[in-house]
């Protein structure tokens, strides 16, 4: 939770704090894959039409094991053709922070003119840039030398205008 002096500022905005923990195991003939995730997010609604969500940390560990020889050869063939699918089957550490802003003046299921706007921004691995390389070595020691770190910035915008073409009940 937030410190009281900050939490009181959000009292009128229906604030919620969530901590999530999850694990996933995928067993296929070609490979086995295990993923572990821990994250947090804080949400609030400054008005009936606006919604904010901020995730201060979202950490994922992914490990693919027991790959068949045929599957490894397939990934190598794809890589030779310029396809990067094989990277998603390497042992990975992904840490990210994100924020989402949503505005809508069209209640769900209503036949009326309306607008919808959703803005999303995510940064991954940038917190690792704050640490010297020798400080993140413990992750490689703990999880193996083949561990890859994802670093990216992602942004998206979704804008919609709703214009009803007919009226209900006619």
PDB file of C-alpha atoms in Angstrom:
ATOM      1  CA  UNK A   1       0.000   0.000   0.000  1.00  0.00           C
ATOM      2  CA  UNK A   2       0.934   3.627  -0.338  1.00  0.00           C
ATOM      3  CA  UNK A   3       2.094   5.850   2.514  1.00  0.00           C
ATOM      4  CA  UNK A   4      -0.864   7.537   4.260  1.00  0.00           C
ATOM      5  CA  UNK A   5      -0.126  11.057   3.009  1.00  0.00           C
ATOM      6  CA  UNK A   6      -0.247   9.785  -0.598  1.00  0.00           C
ATOM      7  CA  UNK A   7      -3.120   7.341  -0.023  1.00  0.00           C
ATOM      8  CA  UNK A   8      -5.362  10.115   1.360  1.00  0.00           C
ATOM      9  CA  UNK A   9      -4.888  12.009  -1.902  1.00  0.00           C
ATOM     10  CA  UNK A  10      -6.501   9.088  -3.778  1.00  0.00           C
ATOM     11  CA  UNK A  11      -9.371   8.401  -1.315  1.00  0.00           C
ATOM     12  CA  UNK A  12     -12.007   9.931  -3.611  1.00  0.00           C
ATOM     13  CA  UNK A  13     -10.785   8.003  -6.660  1.00  0.00           C
ATOM     14  CA  UNK A  14     -11.654   4.392  -5.712  1.00  0.00           C
ATOM     15  CA  UNK A  15      -7.988   3.326  -5.440  1.00  0.00           C
ATOM     16  CA  UNK A  16      -6.962  -0.326  -5.572  1.00  0.00           C
ATOM     17  CA  UNK A  17      -3.580  -1.969  -5.135  1.00  0.00           C
ATOM     18  CA  UNK A  18      -2.946  -5.476  -6.450  1.00  0.00           C
ATOM     19  CA  UNK A  19      -0.033  -7.850  -6.094  1.00  0.00           C
ATOM     20  CA  UNK A  20      -0.114 -10.773  -8.515  1.00  0.00           C
ATOM     21  CA  UNK A  21       1.850 -14.008  -8.526  1.00  0.00           C
ATOM     22  CA  UNK A  22       1.496 -16.672 -11.171  1.00  0.00           C
ATOM     23  CA  UNK A  23       3.106 -19.724 -12.679  1.00  0.00           C
ATOM     24  CA  UNK A  24       2.531 -21.463 -15.977  1.00  0.00           C
ATOM     25  CA  UNK A  25       3.650 -24.862 -17.197  1.00  0.00           C
ATOM     26  CA  UNK A  26       3.244 -25.844 -20.832  1.00  0.00           C
ATOM     27  CA  UNK A  27       3.988 -29.432 -21.768  1.00  0.00           C
ATOM     28  CA  UNK A  28       4.128 -30.167 -25.492  1.00  0.00           C
ATOM     29  CA  UNK A  29       5.707 -32.935 -27.522  1.00  0.00           C
ATOM     30  CA  UNK A  30       8.293 -30.483 -28.885  1.00  0.00           C
ATOM     31  CA  UNK A  31       9.247 -28.765 -25.602  1.00  0.00           C
ATOM     32  CA  UNK A  32       8.369 -27.999 -21.977  1.00  0.00           C
ATOM     33  CA  UNK A  33       8.073 -24.389 -20.884  1.00  0.00           C
ATOM     34  CA  UNK A  34       7.798 -22.899 -17.400  1.00  0.00           C
ATOM     35  CA  UNK A  35       7.018 -19.284 -16.588  1.00  0.00           C
ATOM     36  CA  UNK A  36       6.883 -17.443 -13.279  1.00  0.00           C
ATOM     37  CA  UNK A  37       5.472 -13.943 -12.841  1.00  0.00           C
ATOM     38  CA  UNK A  38       5.168 -11.463  -9.987  1.00  0.00           C
ATOM     39  CA  UNK A  39       3.774  -7.979 -10.379  1.00  0.00           C
ATOM     40  CA  UNK A  40       1.927  -5.084  -8.864  1.00  0.00           C
ATOM     41  CA  UNK A  41      -0.462  -2.425 -10.044  1.00  0.00           C
ATOM     42  CA  UNK A  42      -2.241   0.566  -8.622  1.00  0.00           C
ATOM     43  CA  UNK A  43      -5.520   1.769 -10.139  1.00  0.00           C
ATOM     44  CA  UNK A  44      -7.725   4.767  -9.582  1.00  0.00           C
ATOM     45  CA  UNK A  45     -10.663   6.581 -11.220  1.00  0.00           C
ATOM     46  CA  UNK A  46     -10.424  10.389 -11.124  1.00  0.00           C
ATOM     47  CA  UNK A  47     -13.950  10.532 -12.632  1.00  0.00           C
ATOM     48  CA  UNK A  48     -16.654   8.206 -13.930  1.00  0.00           C
ATOM     49  CA  UNK A  49     -15.129   8.515 -17.423  1.00  0.00           C
ATOM     50  CA  UNK A  50     -11.426   8.161 -16.585  1.00  0.00           C
ATOM     51  CA  UNK A  51      -9.330   5.258 -15.345  1.00  0.00           C
ATOM     52  CA  UNK A  52      -5.591   5.023 -14.562  1.00  0.00           C
ATOM     53  CA  UNK A  53      -3.477   1.926 -13.966  1.00  0.00           C
ATOM     54  CA  UNK A  54       0.217   2.042 -13.016  1.00  0.00           C
ATOM     55  CA  UNK A  55       2.396  -1.041 -12.646  1.00  0.00           C
ATOM     56  CA  UNK A  56       5.610  -0.266 -10.799  1.00  0.00           C
ATOM     57  CA  UNK A  57       7.043  -3.737 -11.321  1.00  0.00           C
ATOM     58  CA  UNK A  58       6.213  -6.782 -13.389  1.00  0.00           C
ATOM     59  CA  UNK A  59       8.875  -9.504 -13.373  1.00  0.00           C
ATOM     60  CA  UNK A  60       8.774 -12.635 -15.551  1.00  0.00           C
ATOM     61  CA  UNK A  61      11.134 -15.603 -15.676  1.00  0.00           C
ATOM     62  CA  UNK A  62      10.740 -17.974 -18.615  1.00  0.00           C
ATOM     63  CA  UNK A  63      12.517 -21.279 -19.126  1.00  0.00           C
ATOM     64  CA  UNK A  64      12.035 -23.736 -21.992  1.00  0.00           C
ATOM     65  CA  UNK A  65      13.446 -27.206 -21.451  1.00  0.00           C
ATOM     66  CA  UNK A  66      13.417 -30.617 -23.089  1.00  0.00           C
ATOM     67  CA  UNK A  67      13.339 -29.341 -26.670  1.00  0.00           C
ATOM     68  CA  UNK A  68      13.322 -32.125 -29.228  1.00  0.00           C
ATOM     69  CA  UNK A  69      16.119 -32.204 -31.787  1.00  0.00           C
ATOM     70  CA  UNK A  70      13.562 -31.685 -34.563  1.00  0.00           C
ATOM     71  CA  UNK A  71      12.185 -28.579 -32.852  1.00  0.00           C
ATOM     72  CA  UNK A  72      15.683 -27.136 -32.334  1.00  0.00           C
ATOM     73  CA  UNK A  73      16.456 -27.732 -36.022  1.00  0.00           C
ATOM     74  CA  UNK A  74      13.188 -26.037 -36.992  1.00  0.00           C
ATOM     75  CA  UNK A  75      14.089 -22.960 -34.923  1.00  0.00           C
ATOM     76  CA  UNK A  76      17.567 -22.882 -36.520  1.00  0.00           C
ATOM     77  CA  UNK A  77      16.004 -23.033 -39.996  1.00  0.00           C
ATOM     78  CA  UNK A  78      13.714 -20.120 -39.129  1.00  0.00           C
ATOM     79  CA  UNK A  79      16.652 -18.127 -37.752  1.00  0.00           C
ATOM     80  CA  UNK A  80      18.623 -18.685 -40.969  1.00  0.00           C
ATOM     81  CA  UNK A  81      15.642 -17.168 -42.827  1.00  0.00           C
ATOM     82  CA  UNK A  82      15.681 -14.093 -40.555  1.00  0.00           C
ATOM     83  CA  UNK A  83      12.848 -15.198 -38.245  1.00  0.00           C
ATOM     84  CA  UNK A  84      13.501 -14.479 -34.529  1.00  0.00           C
ATOM     85  CA  UNK A  85      10.988 -16.969 -33.081  1.00  0.00           C
ATOM     86  CA  UNK A  86      13.831 -18.980 -31.537  1.00  0.00           C
ATOM     87  CA  UNK A  87      14.622 -16.143 -29.119  1.00  0.00           C
ATOM     88  CA  UNK A  88      11.289 -16.646 -27.384  1.00  0.00           C
ATOM     89  CA  UNK A  89      12.395 -20.174 -26.432  1.00  0.00           C
ATOM     90  CA  UNK A  90      15.554 -19.075 -24.604  1.00  0.00           C
ATOM     91  CA  UNK A  91      15.789 -18.668 -20.834  1.00  0.00           C
ATOM     92  CA  UNK A  92      14.602 -15.091 -20.223  1.00  0.00           C
ATOM     93  CA  UNK A  93      14.269 -12.419 -17.550  1.00  0.00           C
ATOM     94  CA  UNK A  94      11.771  -9.653 -18.261  1.00  0.00           C
ATOM     95  CA  UNK A  95      11.183  -6.755 -15.862  1.00  0.00           C
ATOM     96  CA  UNK A  96       8.869  -3.915 -16.793  1.00  0.00           C
ATOM     97  CA  UNK A  97       6.925  -0.889 -15.619  1.00  0.00           C
ATOM     98  CA  UNK A  98       3.797   0.411 -17.351  1.00  0.00           C
ATOM     99  CA  UNK A  99       0.964   2.907 -17.225  1.00  0.00           C
ATOM    100  CA  UNK A 100      -2.456   2.942 -18.871  1.00  0.00           C
ATOM    101  CA  UNK A 101      -4.926   5.814 -19.175  1.00  0.00           C
ATOM    102  CA  UNK A 102      -8.475   5.121 -20.375  1.00  0.00           C
ATOM    103  CA  UNK A 103     -11.234   7.621 -21.141  1.00  0.00           C
ATOM    104  CA  UNK A 104     -14.735   6.758 -22.314  1.00  0.00           C
ATOM    105  CA  UNK A 105     -17.984   8.674 -22.383  1.00  0.00           C
ATOM    106  CA  UNK A 106     -19.960   5.778 -23.842  1.00  0.00           C
ATOM    107  CA  UNK A 107     -21.273   3.341 -21.223  1.00  0.00           C
ATOM    108  CA  UNK A 108     -21.021  -0.278 -22.324  1.00  0.00           C
ATOM    109  CA  UNK A 109     -24.128  -1.505 -24.134  1.00  0.00           C
ATOM    110  CA  UNK A 110     -25.647   1.947 -24.650  1.00  0.00           C
ATOM    111  CA  UNK A 111     -26.768   3.148 -28.066  1.00  0.00           C
ATOM    112  CA  UNK A 112     -25.392   6.659 -28.043  1.00  0.00           C
ATOM    113  CA  UNK A 113     -22.595   8.671 -29.580  1.00  0.00           C
ATOM    114  CA  UNK A 114     -19.409   8.175 -27.650  1.00  0.00           C
ATOM    115  CA  UNK A 115     -15.650   8.305 -27.572  1.00  0.00           C
ATOM    116  CA  UNK A 116     -13.055   5.901 -26.242  1.00  0.00           C
ATOM    117  CA  UNK A 117      -9.344   6.600 -25.761  1.00  0.00           C
ATOM    118  CA  UNK A 118      -6.748   4.245 -24.316  1.00  0.00           C
ATOM    119  CA  UNK A 119      -3.073   5.231 -24.016  1.00  0.00           C
ATOM    120  CA  UNK A 120      -0.489   2.666 -22.947  1.00  0.00           C
ATOM    121  CA  UNK A 121       3.227   3.001 -22.233  1.00  0.00           C
ATOM    122  CA  UNK A 122       5.592   0.239 -21.064  1.00  0.00           C
ATOM    123  CA  UNK A 123       9.329   0.133 -20.514  1.00  0.00           C
ATOM    124  CA  UNK A 124      11.209  -3.095 -19.951  1.00  0.00           C
ATOM    125  CA  UNK A 125      14.735  -3.656 -18.759  1.00  0.00           C
ATOM    126  CA  UNK A 126      15.406   0.033 -18.291  1.00  0.00           C
ATOM    127  CA  UNK A 127      15.689  -0.429 -14.525  1.00  0.00           C
ATOM    128  CA  UNK A 128      18.604  -2.750 -15.283  1.00  0.00           C
ATOM    129  CA  UNK A 129      20.348   0.215 -16.920  1.00  0.00           C
ATOM    130  CA  UNK A 130      20.508   1.843 -13.488  1.00  0.00           C
ATOM    131  CA  UNK A 131      22.719  -0.973 -12.232  1.00  0.00           C
ATOM    132  CA  UNK A 132      26.266  -1.704 -13.369  1.00  0.00           C
ATOM    133  CA  UNK A 133      26.571  -4.975 -15.302  1.00  0.00           C
ATOM    134  CA  UNK A 134      28.445  -6.628 -12.466  1.00  0.00           C
ATOM    135  CA  UNK A 135      25.456  -5.968 -10.139  1.00  0.00           C
ATOM    136  CA  UNK A 136      23.031  -8.039 -12.235  1.00  0.00           C
ATOM    137  CA  UNK A 137      25.489 -10.921 -12.448  1.00  0.00           C
ATOM    138  CA  UNK A 138      23.721 -12.588  -9.518  1.00  0.00           C
ATOM    139  CA  UNK A 139      20.770 -13.304 -11.836  1.00  0.00           C
ATOM    140  CA  UNK A 140      23.074 -15.078 -14.291  1.00  0.00           C
ATOM    141  CA  UNK A 141      24.661 -17.006 -11.389  1.00  0.00           C
ATOM    142  CA  UNK A 142      21.238 -17.977 -10.055  1.00  0.00           C
ATOM    143  CA  UNK A 143      19.551 -18.709 -13.395  1.00  0.00           C
ATOM    144  CA  UNK A 144      22.430 -19.623 -15.730  1.00  0.00           C
ATOM    145  CA  UNK A 145      24.778 -17.950 -18.205  1.00  0.00           C
ATOM    146  CA  UNK A 146      22.375 -18.360 -21.122  1.00  0.00           C
ATOM    147  CA  UNK A 147      19.875 -15.982 -19.512  1.00  0.00           C
ATOM    148  CA  UNK A 148      18.716 -13.208 -21.872  1.00  0.00           C
ATOM    149  CA  UNK A 149      17.404  -9.864 -20.647  1.00  0.00           C
ATOM    150  CA  UNK A 150      14.643  -8.126 -22.552  1.00  0.00           C
ATOM    151  CA  UNK A 151      14.926  -4.364 -23.026  1.00  0.00           C
ATOM    152  CA  UNK A 152      12.295  -2.441 -24.927  1.00  0.00           C
ATOM    153  CA  UNK A 153       9.908   0.496 -24.920  1.00  0.00           C
ATOM    154  CA  UNK A 154       6.342   0.011 -26.070  1.00  0.00           C
ATOM    155  CA  UNK A 155       3.609   2.587 -26.608  1.00  0.00           C
ATOM    156  CA  UNK A 156       0.134   2.294 -28.060  1.00  0.00           C
ATOM    157  CA  UNK A 157      -2.911   4.470 -28.569  1.00  0.00           C
ATOM    158  CA  UNK A 158      -6.449   3.316 -29.294  1.00  0.00           C
ATOM    159  CA  UNK A 159      -9.083   5.906 -30.206  1.00  0.00           C
ATOM    160  CA  UNK A 160     -12.655   5.035 -31.186  1.00  0.00           C
ATOM    161  CA  UNK A 161     -15.747   7.048 -31.998  1.00  0.00           C
ATOM    162  CA  UNK A 162     -19.099   5.304 -31.622  1.00  0.00           C
ATOM    163  CA  UNK A 163     -21.913   6.401 -33.898  1.00  0.00           C
ATOM    164  CA  UNK A 164     -25.107   4.348 -33.639  1.00  0.00           C
ATOM    165  CA  UNK A 165     -26.640   3.547 -37.033  1.00  0.00           C
ATOM    166  CA  UNK A 166     -30.110   2.730 -35.798  1.00  0.00           C
ATOM    167  CA  UNK A 167     -32.188   2.956 -32.678  1.00  0.00           C
ATOM    168  CA  UNK A 168     -33.076   0.072 -30.412  1.00  0.00           C
ATOM    169  CA  UNK A 169     -36.570  -1.313 -30.640  1.00  0.00           C
ATOM    170  CA  UNK A 170     -37.464  -0.174 -34.169  1.00  0.00           C
TER     171      UNK A 170
END
